[in-house]
PDB file of C-alpha atoms in Angstrom:
ATOM      1  CA  MET A   1       0.061   0.082  -0.099  1.00 45.00           C
ATOM      2  CA  LYS A   2       2.724   2.869   0.787  1.00 47.00           C
ATOM      3  CA  THR A   3       4.230   1.890  -2.773  1.00 48.00           C
ATOM      4  CA  PHE A   4       0.657   2.539  -3.855  1.00 39.00           C
ATOM      5  CA  ALA A   5       0.467   5.713  -2.116  1.00 40.00           C
ATOM      6  CA  LYS A   6       3.751   6.870  -2.929  1.00 46.00           C
ATOM      7  CA  ARG A   7       3.088   6.481  -6.507  1.00 46.00           C
ATOM      8  CA  LEU A   8      -0.148   8.389  -6.229  1.00 41.00           C
ATOM      9  CA  LEU A   9       1.503  11.222  -4.457  1.00 43.00           C
ATOM     10  CA  CYS A  10       4.208  11.151  -7.379  1.00 46.00           C
ATOM     11  CA  ALA A  11       1.503  11.378 -10.159  1.00 46.00           C
ATOM     12  CA  LEU A  12      -0.360  14.017  -8.195  1.00 46.00           C
ATOM     13  CA  LEU A  13       2.824  16.312  -7.934  1.00 46.00           C
ATOM     14  CA  ALA A  14       3.426  15.776 -11.365  1.00 49.00           C
ATOM     15  CA  GLY A  15      -0.242  16.715 -12.121  1.00 50.00           C
ATOM     16  CA  VAL A  16       0.396  19.994 -10.345  1.00 47.00           C
ATOM     17  CA  MET A  17       3.464  20.602 -12.604  1.00 46.00           C
ATOM     18  CA  VAL A  18       1.475  20.066 -15.650  1.00 44.00           C
ATOM     19  CA  PHE A  19      -1.160  22.362 -14.421  1.00 46.00           C
ATOM     20  CA  GLY A  20       1.112  24.880 -14.051  1.00 42.00           C
ATOM     21  CA  LEU A  21       2.237  24.827 -17.947  1.00 39.00           C
ATOM     22  CA  MET A  22      -1.408  24.355 -18.902  1.00 41.00           C
ATOM     23  CA  ALA A  23      -2.395  27.522 -16.835  1.00 41.00           C
ATOM     24  CA  CYS A  24      -1.816  29.383 -20.282  1.00 40.00           C
ATOM     25  CA  SER A  25      -5.433  28.366 -21.002  1.00 41.00           C
ATOM     26  CA  LYS A  26      -7.782  30.424 -18.512  1.00 44.00           C
ATOM     27  CA  ASP A  27      -9.036  31.585 -14.973  1.00 46.00           C
ATOM     28  CA  ASP A  28     -12.109  32.269 -12.808  1.00 43.00           C
ATOM     29  CA  LYS A  29     -13.319  32.515  -9.305  1.00 43.00           C
ATOM     30  CA  SER A  30     -16.037  31.490  -7.201  1.00 43.00           C
ATOM     31  CA  SER A  31     -18.895  33.099  -5.219  1.00 43.00           C
ATOM     32  CA  SER A  32     -22.300  31.800  -4.893  1.00 55.00           C
ATOM     33  CA  SER A  33     -24.170  35.319  -4.013  1.00 76.00           C
ATOM     34  CA  VAL A  34     -22.375  37.400  -6.764  1.00 84.00           C
ATOM     35  CA  PRO A  35     -23.292  36.961 -10.329  1.00 95.00           C
ATOM     36  CA  ASN A  36     -21.276  35.136 -12.710  1.00 97.00           C
ATOM     37  CA  ASP A  37     -18.331  37.485 -14.382  1.00 96.00           C
ATOM     38  CA  PRO A  38     -19.105  37.821 -17.925  1.00 96.00           C
ATOM     39  CA  ASP A  39     -15.188  37.707 -18.680  1.00 94.00           C
ATOM     40  CA  LEU A  40     -14.540  34.302 -16.925  1.00 94.00           C
ATOM     41  CA  GLU A  41     -17.455  32.823 -18.551  1.00 96.00           C
ATOM     42  CA  ARG A  42     -16.287  33.884 -22.037  1.00 95.00           C
ATOM     43  CA  LEU A  43     -12.884  32.450 -21.189  1.00 92.00           C
ATOM     44  CA  VAL A  44     -14.265  29.119 -19.931  1.00 92.00           C
ATOM     45  CA  ARG A  45     -16.275  28.951 -22.909  1.00 94.00           C
ATOM     46  CA  GLU A  46     -13.493  29.641 -25.450  1.00 93.00           C
ATOM     47  CA  GLU A  47     -10.555  28.328 -23.699  1.00 89.00           C
ATOM     48  CA  GLY A  48     -12.285  25.397 -21.252  1.00 89.00           C
ATOM     49  CA  ASP A  49     -12.213  22.453 -23.159  1.00 93.00           C
ATOM     50  CA  ASP A  50      -8.564  23.232 -24.452  1.00 90.00           C
ATOM     51  CA  PHE A  51      -7.565  23.596 -20.954  1.00 86.00           C
ATOM     52  CA  VAL A  52      -9.193  20.269 -19.586  1.00 90.00           C
ATOM     53  CA  GLU A  53      -8.100  18.347 -22.673  1.00 92.00           C
ATOM     54  CA  GLY A  54      -4.580  19.667 -21.943  1.00 85.00           C
ATOM     55  CA  PHE A  55      -4.745  19.104 -18.298  1.00 82.00           C
ATOM     56  CA  GLU A  56      -5.966  15.617 -18.837  1.00 90.00           C
ATOM     57  CA  SER A  57      -3.447  14.720 -21.298  1.00 90.00           C
ATOM     58  CA  GLY A  58      -0.542  16.129 -19.282  1.00 83.00           C
ATOM     59  CA  PHE A  59      -1.756  14.184 -15.912  1.00 80.00           C
ATOM     60  CA  GLU A  60      -1.900  10.975 -17.726  1.00 86.00           C
ATOM     61  CA  GLY A  61       1.903  11.396 -19.516  1.00 85.00           C
ATOM     62  CA  SER A  62       3.257  12.255 -16.290  1.00 79.00           C
ATOM     63  CA  SER A  63       1.528  10.371 -13.710  1.00 80.00           C
ATOM     64  CA  GLY A  64       2.699   6.754 -14.732  1.00 83.00           C
ATOM     65  CA  GLY A  65      -0.650   5.784 -16.196  1.00 84.00           C
ATOM     66  CA  LEU A  66      -2.951   7.530 -14.008  1.00 91.00           C
ATOM     67  CA  ASP A  67      -5.969   9.206 -15.898  1.00 94.00           C
ATOM     68  CA  CYS A  68      -8.168  11.796 -14.555  1.00 95.00           C
ATOM     69  CA  GLU A  69     -11.435  13.600 -15.891  1.00 96.00           C
ATOM     70  CA  CYS A  70     -11.468  17.402 -15.166  1.00 96.00           C
ATOM     71  CA  SER A  71     -14.071  19.950 -15.521  1.00 96.00           C
ATOM     72  CA  ILE A  72     -13.882  23.791 -15.210  1.00 95.00           C
ATOM     73  CA  ARG A  73     -16.796  26.353 -14.071  1.00 96.00           C
ATOM     74  CA  VAL A  74     -17.505  29.772 -13.183  1.00 96.00           C
ATOM     75  CA  GLU A  75     -18.858  30.644  -9.580  1.00 97.00           C
ATOM     76  CA  GLY A  76     -18.986  34.424  -9.437  1.00 97.00           C
ATOM     77  CA  THR A  77     -15.786  35.984  -9.809  1.00 96.00           C
ATOM     78  CA  SER A  78     -14.065  32.339  -9.050  1.00 96.00           C
ATOM     79  CA  LEU A  79     -12.744  29.839 -11.443  1.00 94.00           C
ATOM     80  CA  ILE A  80     -13.362  25.982 -10.120  1.00 96.00           C
ATOM     81  CA  VAL A  81     -11.255  23.120 -11.575  1.00 94.00           C
ATOM     82  CA  ASP A  82     -12.426  19.611 -10.362  1.00 96.00           C
ATOM     83  CA  CYS A  83     -10.206  16.912 -11.280  1.00 95.00           C
ATOM     84  CA  LEU A  84     -11.314  13.343 -10.741  1.00 97.00           C
ATOM     85  CA  ILE A  85      -8.304  10.822 -10.646  1.00 95.00           C
ATOM     86  CA  LEU A  86      -9.707   7.433 -12.281  1.00 96.00           C
ATOM     87  CA  ASP A  87      -9.225   4.063 -10.651  1.00 94.00           C
ATOM     88  CA  VAL A  88      -8.597   5.724  -7.146  1.00 95.00           C
ATOM     89  CA  ASP A  89     -10.284   5.217  -4.483  1.00 96.00           C
ATOM     90  CA  ASN A  90     -10.196   4.932  -0.380  1.00 96.00           C
ATOM     91  CA  VAL A  91      -6.817   6.897  -0.192  1.00 96.00           C
ATOM     92  CA  PRO A  92      -5.622   6.592   3.542  1.00 97.00           C
ATOM     93  CA  ALA A  93      -5.845   9.978   5.475  1.00 96.00           C
ATOM     94  CA  GLU A  94      -2.025  10.043   5.940  1.00 97.00           C
ATOM     95  CA  THR A  95      -1.392  10.501   2.353  1.00 95.00           C
ATOM     96  CA  LYS A  96      -4.190  12.719   1.604  1.00 96.00           C
ATOM     97  CA  GLU A  97      -2.408  15.051   4.248  1.00 97.00           C
ATOM     98  CA  ASP A  98       0.868  14.740   2.508  1.00 95.00           C
ATOM     99  CA  MET A  99      -0.753  15.377  -0.795  1.00 92.00           C
ATOM    100  CA  GLN A 100      -2.275  18.766   0.663  1.00 96.00           C
ATOM    101  CA  LYS A 101       1.169  19.640   2.116  1.00 96.00           C
ATOM    102  CA  SER A 102       2.575  19.177  -1.407  1.00 91.00           C
ATOM    103  CA  TYR A 103      -0.120  21.355  -3.090  1.00 89.00           C
ATOM    104  CA  ASP A 104       0.151  23.911  -0.341  1.00 95.00           C
ATOM    105  CA  SER A 105       3.844  24.531  -0.944  1.00 94.00           C
ATOM    106  CA  SER A 106       3.415  24.752  -4.742  1.00 90.00           C
ATOM    107  CA  LYS A 107       0.859  27.654  -4.380  1.00 93.00           C
ATOM    108  CA  ASP A 108       3.158  30.567  -5.264  1.00 90.00           C
ATOM    109  CA  SER A 109       4.009  28.858  -8.602  1.00 86.00           C
ATOM    110  CA  MET A 110       0.455  27.898  -9.160  1.00 85.00           C
ATOM    111  CA  LYS A 111      -0.691  31.279  -8.704  1.00 89.00           C
ATOM    112  CA  ALA A 112       2.032  32.755 -11.271  1.00 84.00           C
ATOM    113  CA  THR A 113       0.639  30.871 -14.039  1.00 75.00           C
ATOM    114  CA  PHE A 114      -2.982  32.182 -13.472  1.00 77.00           C
ATOM    115  CA  GLU A 115      -1.508  35.873 -13.730  1.00 81.00           C
ATOM    116  CA  PRO A 116      -2.226  36.156 -17.387  1.00 75.00           C
ATOM    117  CA  PHE A 117      -5.943  35.266 -16.927  1.00 78.00           C
ATOM    118  CA  LYS A 118      -6.074  37.624 -14.201  1.00 87.00           C
ATOM    119  CA  GLU A 119      -5.105  40.003 -17.083  1.00 88.00           C
ATOM    120  CA  GLU A 120      -7.842  38.917 -19.298  1.00 89.00           C
ATOM    121  CA  ALA A 121     -10.475  38.860 -16.266  1.00 92.00           C
ATOM    122  CA  PRO A 122      -9.494  41.607 -13.822  1.00 94.00           C
ATOM    123  CA  ASN A 123     -12.501  40.687 -11.437  1.00 94.00           C
ATOM    124  CA  LEU A 124     -10.828  37.322 -10.896  1.00 95.00           C
ATOM    125  CA  THR A 125     -10.558  36.766  -7.190  1.00 96.00           C
ATOM    126  CA  LEU A 126      -9.851  33.034  -6.731  1.00 96.00           C
ATOM    127  CA  VAL A 127      -8.995  29.972  -8.204  1.00 95.00           C
ATOM    128  CA  VAL A 128     -10.028  26.697  -6.496  1.00 96.00           C
ATOM    129  CA  LEU A 129      -8.495  23.431  -7.463  1.00 93.00           C
ATOM    130  CA  ASN A 130      -9.732  20.396  -6.227  1.00 96.00           C
ATOM    131  CA  ILE A 131      -7.994  16.943  -6.608  1.00 94.00           C
ATOM    132  CA  CYS A 132     -10.507  14.251  -5.827  1.00 97.00           C
ATOM    133  CA  GLU A 133     -10.737  10.416  -6.023  1.00 97.00           C
ATOM    134  CA  GLU A 134     -12.810   8.807  -8.781  1.00 96.00           C
ATOM    135  CA  ASP A 135     -15.785   8.891  -6.474  1.00 96.00           C
ATOM    136  CA  GLY A 136     -15.575  12.688  -5.895  1.00 96.00           C
ATOM    137  CA  ASP A 137     -13.908  12.442  -2.066  1.00 97.00           C
ATOM    138  CA  LEU A 138     -11.425  15.344  -2.009  1.00 97.00           C
ATOM    139  CA  LEU A 139      -7.970  14.429  -1.717  1.00 96.00           C
ATOM    140  CA  ALA A 140      -6.424  18.069  -1.722  1.00 96.00           C
ATOM    141  CA  SER A 141      -7.642  21.519  -2.594  1.00 97.00           C
ATOM    142  CA  VAL A 142      -5.855  24.702  -3.304  1.00 95.00           C
ATOM    143  CA  ASN A 143      -7.087  28.159  -3.036  1.00 97.00           C
ATOM    144  CA  LEU A 144      -5.400  30.991  -4.926  1.00 96.00           C
ATOM    145  CA  TYR A 145      -6.573  34.151  -4.221  1.00 94.00           C
ATOM    146  CA  TYR A 146      -6.213  37.200  -6.023  1.00 88.00           C
TER     147      TYR A 146
END
């Protein structure tokens, strides 16, 4: 089991790096009481599919064979990216904690990759990246505030 956990952690860290490289596609923020920002909606509409395809492809190539399914959406002035890692379930709490620490330590570099999107959508206030098991259970979440 430890080998699987290490492999999963390595795959997710590789995914973070790919996410950083793929960030050249869009940004957004989330807020349930705020109307969706039209600039963010336009970015998701025009570039969301390319972003998702690039993230999924990069994840597969860098994760040692793990696949994921991602989605991207706008909530108010936030961009929410949900990534389900296929064939991964019941990850131990200790592994989830390690994954969260790894993602937290990468916040600055991930945030920098979204700066171009902030320029295109100046009302962007938050990017949320949720990494989940296939059944939707949260493995790690990163909030990038602008």
